[in-house]
XYZ file of C-alpha atoms in Angstrom:
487
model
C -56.772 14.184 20.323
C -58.667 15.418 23.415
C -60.121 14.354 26.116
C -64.015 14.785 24.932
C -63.125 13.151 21.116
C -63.201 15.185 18.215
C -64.947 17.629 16.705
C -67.698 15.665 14.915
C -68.471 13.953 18.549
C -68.827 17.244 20.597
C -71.190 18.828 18.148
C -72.992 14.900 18.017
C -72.867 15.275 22.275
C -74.453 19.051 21.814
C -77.220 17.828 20.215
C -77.951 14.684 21.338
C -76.120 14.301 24.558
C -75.355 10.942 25.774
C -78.200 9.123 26.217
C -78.226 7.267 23.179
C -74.263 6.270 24.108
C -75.088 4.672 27.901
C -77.887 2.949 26.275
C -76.742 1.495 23.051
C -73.307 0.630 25.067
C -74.794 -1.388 27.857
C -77.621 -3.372 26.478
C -75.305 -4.056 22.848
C -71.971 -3.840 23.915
C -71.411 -4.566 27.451
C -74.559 -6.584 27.586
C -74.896 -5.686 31.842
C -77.934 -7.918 32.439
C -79.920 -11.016 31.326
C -82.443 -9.078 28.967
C -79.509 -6.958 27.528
C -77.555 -10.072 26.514
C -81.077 -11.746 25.000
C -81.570 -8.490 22.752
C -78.236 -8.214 21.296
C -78.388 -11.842 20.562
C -81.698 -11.524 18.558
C -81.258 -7.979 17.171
C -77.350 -7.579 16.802
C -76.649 -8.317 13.357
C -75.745 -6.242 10.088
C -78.890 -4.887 8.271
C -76.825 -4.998 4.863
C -76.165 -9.006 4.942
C -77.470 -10.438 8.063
C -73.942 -10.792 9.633
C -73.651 -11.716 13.451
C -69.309 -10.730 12.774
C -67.160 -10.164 15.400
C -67.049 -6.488 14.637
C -70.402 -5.173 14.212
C -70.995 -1.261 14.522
C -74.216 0.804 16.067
C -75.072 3.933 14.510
C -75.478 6.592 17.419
C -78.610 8.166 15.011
C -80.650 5.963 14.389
C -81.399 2.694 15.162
C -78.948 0.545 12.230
C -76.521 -2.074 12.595
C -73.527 -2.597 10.489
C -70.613 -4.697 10.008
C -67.130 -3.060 9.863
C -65.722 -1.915 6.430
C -68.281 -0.422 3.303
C -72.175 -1.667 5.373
C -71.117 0.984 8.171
C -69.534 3.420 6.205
C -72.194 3.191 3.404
C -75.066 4.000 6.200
C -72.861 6.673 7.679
C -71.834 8.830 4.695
C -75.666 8.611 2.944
C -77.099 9.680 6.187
C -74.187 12.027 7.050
C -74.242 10.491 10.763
C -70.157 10.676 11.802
C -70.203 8.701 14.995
C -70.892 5.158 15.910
C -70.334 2.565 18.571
C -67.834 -0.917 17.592
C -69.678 -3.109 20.030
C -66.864 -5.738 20.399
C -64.887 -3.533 22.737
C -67.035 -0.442 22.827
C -64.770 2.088 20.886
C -66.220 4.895 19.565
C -65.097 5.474 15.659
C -65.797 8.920 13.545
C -66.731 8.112 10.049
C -65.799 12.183 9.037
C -62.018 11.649 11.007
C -61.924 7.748 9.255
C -60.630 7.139 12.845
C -61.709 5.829 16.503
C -61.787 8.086 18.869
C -61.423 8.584 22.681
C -64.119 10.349 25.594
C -63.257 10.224 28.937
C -66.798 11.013 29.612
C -68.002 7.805 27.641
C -64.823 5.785 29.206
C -66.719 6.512 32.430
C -69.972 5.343 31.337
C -68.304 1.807 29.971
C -66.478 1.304 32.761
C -69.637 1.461 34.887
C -71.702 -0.764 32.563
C -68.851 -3.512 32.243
C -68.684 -3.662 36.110
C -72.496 -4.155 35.827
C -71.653 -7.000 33.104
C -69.064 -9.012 35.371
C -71.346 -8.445 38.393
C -74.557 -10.138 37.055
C -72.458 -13.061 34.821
C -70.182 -13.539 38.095
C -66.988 -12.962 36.457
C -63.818 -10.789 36.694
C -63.167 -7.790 34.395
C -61.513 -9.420 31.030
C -59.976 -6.949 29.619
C -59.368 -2.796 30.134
C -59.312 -0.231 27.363
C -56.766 1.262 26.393
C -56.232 5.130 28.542
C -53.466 7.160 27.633
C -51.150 8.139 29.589
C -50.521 12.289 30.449
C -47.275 11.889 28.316
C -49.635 9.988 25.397
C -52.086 12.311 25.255
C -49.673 15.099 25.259
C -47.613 13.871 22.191
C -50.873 13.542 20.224
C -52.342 16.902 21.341
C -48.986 18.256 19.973
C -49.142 15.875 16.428
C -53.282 16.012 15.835
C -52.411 15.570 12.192
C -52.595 12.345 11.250
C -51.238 10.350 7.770
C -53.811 9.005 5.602
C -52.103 6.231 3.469
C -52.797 6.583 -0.307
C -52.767 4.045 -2.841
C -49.450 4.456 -4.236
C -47.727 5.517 -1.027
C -44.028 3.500 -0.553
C -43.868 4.451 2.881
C -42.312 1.041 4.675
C -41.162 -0.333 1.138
C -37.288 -0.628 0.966
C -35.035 -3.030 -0.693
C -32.099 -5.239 1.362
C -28.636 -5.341 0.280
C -27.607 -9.389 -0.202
C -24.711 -9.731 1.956
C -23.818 -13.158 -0.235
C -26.348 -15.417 -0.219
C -28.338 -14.287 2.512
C -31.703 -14.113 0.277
C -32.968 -16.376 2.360
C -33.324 -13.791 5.453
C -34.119 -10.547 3.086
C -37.311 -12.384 2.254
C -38.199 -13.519 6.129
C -37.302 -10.018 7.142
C -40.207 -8.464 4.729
C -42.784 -10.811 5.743
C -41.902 -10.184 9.261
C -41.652 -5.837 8.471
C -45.367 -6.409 6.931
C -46.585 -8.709 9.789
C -49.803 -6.240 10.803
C -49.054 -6.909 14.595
C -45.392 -7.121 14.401
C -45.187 -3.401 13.060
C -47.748 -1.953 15.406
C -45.507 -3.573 18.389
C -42.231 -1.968 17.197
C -43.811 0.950 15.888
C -45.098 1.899 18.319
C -41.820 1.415 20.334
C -43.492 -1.124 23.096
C -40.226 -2.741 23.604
C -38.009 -1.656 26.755
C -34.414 -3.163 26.333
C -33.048 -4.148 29.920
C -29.639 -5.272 28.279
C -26.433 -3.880 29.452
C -26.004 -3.080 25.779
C -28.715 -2.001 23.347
C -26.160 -3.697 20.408
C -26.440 -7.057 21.491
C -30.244 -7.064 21.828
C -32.038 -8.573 18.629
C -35.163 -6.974 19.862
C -33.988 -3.529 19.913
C -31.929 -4.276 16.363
C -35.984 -5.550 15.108
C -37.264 -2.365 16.430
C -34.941 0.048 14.847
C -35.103 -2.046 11.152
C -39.105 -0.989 11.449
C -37.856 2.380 11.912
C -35.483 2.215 9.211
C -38.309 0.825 7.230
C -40.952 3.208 7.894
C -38.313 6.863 7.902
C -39.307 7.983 4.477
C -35.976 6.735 2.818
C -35.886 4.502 -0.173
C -32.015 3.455 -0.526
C -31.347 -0.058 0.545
C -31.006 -1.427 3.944
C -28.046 -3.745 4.721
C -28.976 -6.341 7.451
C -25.435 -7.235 8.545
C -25.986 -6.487 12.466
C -29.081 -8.662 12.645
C -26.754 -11.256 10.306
C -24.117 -11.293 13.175
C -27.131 -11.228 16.053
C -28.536 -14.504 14.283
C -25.289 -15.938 14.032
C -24.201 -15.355 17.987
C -27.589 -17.159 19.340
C -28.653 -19.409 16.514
C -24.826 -21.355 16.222
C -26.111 -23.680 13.405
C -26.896 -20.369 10.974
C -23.672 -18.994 10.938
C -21.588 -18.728 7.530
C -22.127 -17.195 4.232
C -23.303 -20.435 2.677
C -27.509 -20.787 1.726
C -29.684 -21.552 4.354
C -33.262 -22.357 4.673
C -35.811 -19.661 4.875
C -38.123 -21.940 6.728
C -34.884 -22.795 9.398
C -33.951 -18.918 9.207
C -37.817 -18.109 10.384
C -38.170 -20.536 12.913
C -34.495 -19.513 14.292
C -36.056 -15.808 14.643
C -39.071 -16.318 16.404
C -37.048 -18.708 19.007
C -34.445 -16.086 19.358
C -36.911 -13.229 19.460
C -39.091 -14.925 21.819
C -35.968 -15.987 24.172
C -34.494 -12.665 24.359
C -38.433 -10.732 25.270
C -38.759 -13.225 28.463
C -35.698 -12.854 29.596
C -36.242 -8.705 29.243
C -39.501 -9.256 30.900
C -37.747 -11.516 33.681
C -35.225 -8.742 34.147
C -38.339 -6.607 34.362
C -39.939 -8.517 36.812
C -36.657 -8.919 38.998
C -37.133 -12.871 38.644
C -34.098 -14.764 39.874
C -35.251 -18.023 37.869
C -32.491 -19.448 35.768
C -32.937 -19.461 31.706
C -31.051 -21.291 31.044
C -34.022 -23.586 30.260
C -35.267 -21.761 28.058
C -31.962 -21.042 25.680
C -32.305 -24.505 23.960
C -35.983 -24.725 22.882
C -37.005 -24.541 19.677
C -40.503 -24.790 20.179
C -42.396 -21.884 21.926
C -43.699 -21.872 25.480
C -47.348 -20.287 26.745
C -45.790 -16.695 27.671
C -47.179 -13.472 26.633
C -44.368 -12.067 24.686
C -45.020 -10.669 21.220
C -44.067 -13.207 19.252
C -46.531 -16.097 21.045
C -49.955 -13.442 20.660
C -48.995 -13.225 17.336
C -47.422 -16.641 15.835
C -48.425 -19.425 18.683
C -51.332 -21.596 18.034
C -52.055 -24.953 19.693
C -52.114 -27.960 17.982
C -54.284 -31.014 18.965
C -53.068 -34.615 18.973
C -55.629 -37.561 19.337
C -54.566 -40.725 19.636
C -57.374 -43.324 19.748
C -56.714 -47.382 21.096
C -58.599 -49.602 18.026
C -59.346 -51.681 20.577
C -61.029 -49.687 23.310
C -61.888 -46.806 21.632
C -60.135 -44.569 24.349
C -58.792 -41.295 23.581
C -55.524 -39.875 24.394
C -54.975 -36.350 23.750
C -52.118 -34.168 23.866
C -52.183 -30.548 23.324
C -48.809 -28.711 22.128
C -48.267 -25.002 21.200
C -46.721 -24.231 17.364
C -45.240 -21.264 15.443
C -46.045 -22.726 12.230
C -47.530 -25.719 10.183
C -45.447 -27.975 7.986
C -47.061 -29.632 5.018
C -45.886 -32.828 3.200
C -46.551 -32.255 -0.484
C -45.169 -36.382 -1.891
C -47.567 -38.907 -1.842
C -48.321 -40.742 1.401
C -46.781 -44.343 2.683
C -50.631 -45.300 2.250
C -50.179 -44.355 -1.649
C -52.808 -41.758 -1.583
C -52.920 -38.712 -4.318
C -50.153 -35.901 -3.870
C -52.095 -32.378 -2.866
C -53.172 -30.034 -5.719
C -54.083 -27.104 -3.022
C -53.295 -26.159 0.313
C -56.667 -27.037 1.367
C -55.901 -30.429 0.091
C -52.389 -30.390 2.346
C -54.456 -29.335 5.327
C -57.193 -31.670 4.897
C -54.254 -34.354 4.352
C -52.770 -32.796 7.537
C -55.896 -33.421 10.085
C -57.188 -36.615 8.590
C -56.487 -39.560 10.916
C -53.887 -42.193 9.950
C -53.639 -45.745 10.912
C -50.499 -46.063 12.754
C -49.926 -49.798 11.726
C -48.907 -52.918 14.011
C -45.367 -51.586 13.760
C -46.040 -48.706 16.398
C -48.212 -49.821 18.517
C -49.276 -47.355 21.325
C -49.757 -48.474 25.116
C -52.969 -48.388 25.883
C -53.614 -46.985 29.561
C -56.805 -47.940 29.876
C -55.908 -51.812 28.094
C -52.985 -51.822 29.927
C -51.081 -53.221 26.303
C -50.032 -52.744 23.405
C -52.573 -51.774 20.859
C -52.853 -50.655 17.188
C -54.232 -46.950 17.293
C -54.706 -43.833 14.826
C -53.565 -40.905 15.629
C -55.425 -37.214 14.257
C -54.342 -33.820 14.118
C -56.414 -30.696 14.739
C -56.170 -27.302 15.589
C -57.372 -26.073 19.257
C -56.861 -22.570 18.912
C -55.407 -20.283 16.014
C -52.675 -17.917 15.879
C -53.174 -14.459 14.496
C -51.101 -15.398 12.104
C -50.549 -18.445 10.225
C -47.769 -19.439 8.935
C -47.778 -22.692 6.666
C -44.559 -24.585 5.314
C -44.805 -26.504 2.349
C -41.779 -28.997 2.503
C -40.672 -28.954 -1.194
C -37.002 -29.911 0.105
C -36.909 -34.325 0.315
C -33.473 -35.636 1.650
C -33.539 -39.272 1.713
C -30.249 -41.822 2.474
C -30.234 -42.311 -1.124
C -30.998 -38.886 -2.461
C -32.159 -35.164 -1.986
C -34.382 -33.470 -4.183
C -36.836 -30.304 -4.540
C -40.673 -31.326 -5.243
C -41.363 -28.578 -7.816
C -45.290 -29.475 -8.009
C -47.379 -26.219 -8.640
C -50.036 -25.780 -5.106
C -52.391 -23.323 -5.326
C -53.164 -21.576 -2.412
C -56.148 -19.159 -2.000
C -56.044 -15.631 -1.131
C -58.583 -16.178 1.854
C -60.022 -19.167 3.338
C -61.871 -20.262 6.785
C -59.755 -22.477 9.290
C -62.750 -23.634 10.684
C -62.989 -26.778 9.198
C -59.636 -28.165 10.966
C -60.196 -26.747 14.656
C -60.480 -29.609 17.194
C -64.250 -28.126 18.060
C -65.234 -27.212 14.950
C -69.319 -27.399 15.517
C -68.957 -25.385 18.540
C -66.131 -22.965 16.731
C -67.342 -18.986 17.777
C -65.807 -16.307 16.094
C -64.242 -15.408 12.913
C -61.826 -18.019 11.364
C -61.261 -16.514 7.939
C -57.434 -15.880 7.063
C -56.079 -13.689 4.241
C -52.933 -13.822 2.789
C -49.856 -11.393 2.894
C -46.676 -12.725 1.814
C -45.548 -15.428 -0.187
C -41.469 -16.863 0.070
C -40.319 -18.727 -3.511
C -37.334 -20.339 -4.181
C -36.446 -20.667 -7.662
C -33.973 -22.991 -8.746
C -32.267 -26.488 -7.780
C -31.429 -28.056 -3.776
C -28.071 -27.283 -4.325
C -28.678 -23.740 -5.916
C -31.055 -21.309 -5.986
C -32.318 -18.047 -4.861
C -35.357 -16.606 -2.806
C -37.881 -14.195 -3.326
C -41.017 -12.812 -1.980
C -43.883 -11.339 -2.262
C -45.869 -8.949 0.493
C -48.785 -7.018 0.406
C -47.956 -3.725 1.175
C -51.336 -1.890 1.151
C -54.860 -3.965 0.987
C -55.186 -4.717 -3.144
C -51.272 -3.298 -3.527
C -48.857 -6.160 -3.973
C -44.470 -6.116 -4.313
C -42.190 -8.420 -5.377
C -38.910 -8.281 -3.350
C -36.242 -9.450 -4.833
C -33.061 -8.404 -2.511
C -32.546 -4.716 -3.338
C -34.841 -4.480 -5.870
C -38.511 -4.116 -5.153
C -41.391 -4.226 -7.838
C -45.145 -4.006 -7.910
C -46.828 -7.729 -8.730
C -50.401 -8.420 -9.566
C -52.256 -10.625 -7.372
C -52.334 -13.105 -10.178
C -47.861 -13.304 -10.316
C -48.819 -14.110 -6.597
C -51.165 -16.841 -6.853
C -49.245 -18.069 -9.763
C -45.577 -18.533 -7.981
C -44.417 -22.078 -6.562
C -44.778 -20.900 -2.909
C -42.590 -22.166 -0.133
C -44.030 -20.252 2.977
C -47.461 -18.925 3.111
C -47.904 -16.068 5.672
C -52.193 -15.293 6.579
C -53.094 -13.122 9.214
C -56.781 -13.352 10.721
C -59.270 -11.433 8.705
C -60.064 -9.292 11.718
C -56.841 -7.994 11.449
C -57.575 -6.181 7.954
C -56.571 -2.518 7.660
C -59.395 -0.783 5.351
């Protein structure tokens, strides 16, 4: 890397200059004034499909508009153009290095333009690029090869010794190892351990399994330090006997997302207590890793019958937990997981039983009460509850859901006719359990490259089709925003 972008851009600057750049970036990208922001919202779209996407890119050329993956790339390589503008954050990408690429010069030029931006919309600065560091930009000026993944590479594929019966966490560890924003976190070794001891952190034991992961070797990995790391904060876990993956995945996040605020408390010399915090199991509005990734907000309305008033409570959530048995109402058991979802937001009669004080009434009033989601996670992780237990008996609910390999959340946001954005999901891993409540084993599935599937099966790892993945029972269903994609 250097500091005027590659090769391709300083021959494209030679002959063109940058003209075309402080133009295309302020009235498209940065949008600095009234007429700017008018243009880009009649002109801005993809020529191939008519797309107004969240990524759309501007050919530095000629004048073409294209939305990211094969419309932008197809224009590029038939007109053998290399450079154009992403106009969500105003990145510059090289279609000949299949990589953005950083200009100080152009930096310069965006910083002025979104000062312009916040100046004439009266707002603060939202967000700053990215600069590297001297240190950054030496290490890739040392490394300016980079690694083009192939089809058929393995690289970050490696089976997990079971310890005895610990299937359970083998399978939430490779969801979590092929979680897209997960692995650029740790791999790009973002975490700063403040501990005494870099053994008794679970963070730092996270961050050096994605190393293990991604180091080129292919014998098995045994997982018995994050075992005993579980065991010490999550009491309830401990033992050799089978847990729940679901319980195992929820007990991560917490402990995951306990131990980064209290490193970024140590950071920030805070003398607050956390005591607090060591006993939820439900996660907080922080920025830690684990919340910009897994936290979503759910919406709770609860409406009087009598009044018509509206209470509404808004909570955060790590994942989504779907009945799959027919209803107390009688209604039909879910084929899909559309159909659990749609089951999941529909409003439900709560019934003289549970009455709700009204605040406006001032009584006791009959109400239903709706679910809907105010904003989505990155990634979404659903829980289909196949395991009953009942006074009289416990049993798994074996019923075959289909689940889709994308699909739009739009339809169960809390604002859905006034939704902006891209709400489209894909899937990348899949937990099963096979076998009985009282015995059985886990398994999973991940997507290791975009149309590249595995099974993992403890130590062993196999390549799947994507029709062995649709077809399993499914447990946990792991989707990560479509923005997210990795071409």
């Amino acid at each position: 890397m250097a500091e005027n972008g590659c090769k391709h851009f300083q021959v494209y600057v030679k002959e063109n200059s940058l003209d075309t750049y402080r133009i295309i970036d302020a009235y498209f990208s940065a949008c600095i004034n009234r007429d700017a922001r008018e243009k880009k919202a009649l002109n801005c779209c993809c020529f191939e499909c008519g797309s107004f996407g969240l990524q759309i890119f501007a050919c530095l050329y000629c004048i073409y508009f294209g939305c990211r993956g094969s419309h932008i790339t197809s224009h590029l390589r038939a007109k053998k153009h290399s450079i154009a503008l992403e106009l969500s954050h105003g990145t510059l990408y090289c279609n000949s290095c299949r990589d953005f690429i950083y200009d100080s010069r152009c930096r310069e030029i965006a910083s002025v333009n979104r000062k312009l931006e916040a100046k004439d919309v009266q707002k603060s600065l939202s967000w700053t690029p990215w600069i590297p560091t001297p240190k950054e930009t030496n290490l890739m000026l040392a490394n300016p090869r980079r690694r083009h993944v192939k089809a058929n590479e393995t690289l970050g594929l490696r089976g997990l010794i079971n310890l005895g019966s610990t299937c359970f966490m083998n399978c939430i560890v490779q969801a979590l190892i092929h979680t897209p924003l997960l692995s650029d976190y740790f791999l790009s070794e973002r975490h700063e351990c403040n501990a005494k001891s870099s053994l008794k952190c679970l963070v730092c034991e996270v961050s050096r399994l994605f190393q293990e992961f991604y180091s080129g070797l292919r014998t098995p990995l045994s997982l018995h330090r994050l075992l005993h790391l579980i065991w010490n904060h999550a009491k309830h876990l401990a033992g050799y006997e089978q847990q729940d993956a679901h319980e195992f995945f929820i007990a991560t996040l917490d402990v995951l997302h306990r131990h980064c605020i209290k490193a970024k408390a140590e950071t920030e010399n805070a003398n607050k207590s956390s005591s607090s915090a060591q006993h939820t199991n439900c996660p907080t509005q922080c920025n830690c890793i684990i919340d910009q990734i897994f936290t979503g907000m759910l919406q709770s309305d609860v409406v009087c019958q009598s009044c018509k008033g509206v209470s509404t409570t808004i909570d955060p959530f790590w994942d989504i937990s779907l009945d799959l048995g027919e209803t107390a109402h009688g209604g039909a058991t879910p084929k899909s997981l559309i159909d659990c979802l749609e089951r999941y937001t529909r409003a439900e009669h709560l019934g003289s039983s549970a009455k709700i004080k009204c605040s406006t009434c001032k009584s006791y009033q009959e109400s239903t009460k709706q679910f809907s989601l105010r904003t989505l996670p990155s990634v979404a992780s659903f829980h289909l509850k196949r395991f009953e237990h009942s006074s009289l008996i416990d049993k798994k609910i074996s019923t075959f859901i289909s689940f889709p390999v994308e699909f739009d959340m739009t339809p169960f946001m809390s604002d859905k006719n006034n939704a902006y954005g891209d709400f489209r999901y894909s899937l990348y891993a899949v937990v099963n359990h096979v076998g009985t409540i009282d015995a059985g084993h886990y398994t999973a599935y991940v997507r290791h490259h975009k149309d590249t599937w595995v099974k993992c099966d403890d130590h062993i790892i196999t390549t799947a089709t994507l029709k062995q993945v649709l077809d399993s029972e499914g447990y946990l269903l792991f989707y990560h925003k479509n923005i997210l994609e990795y071409e």
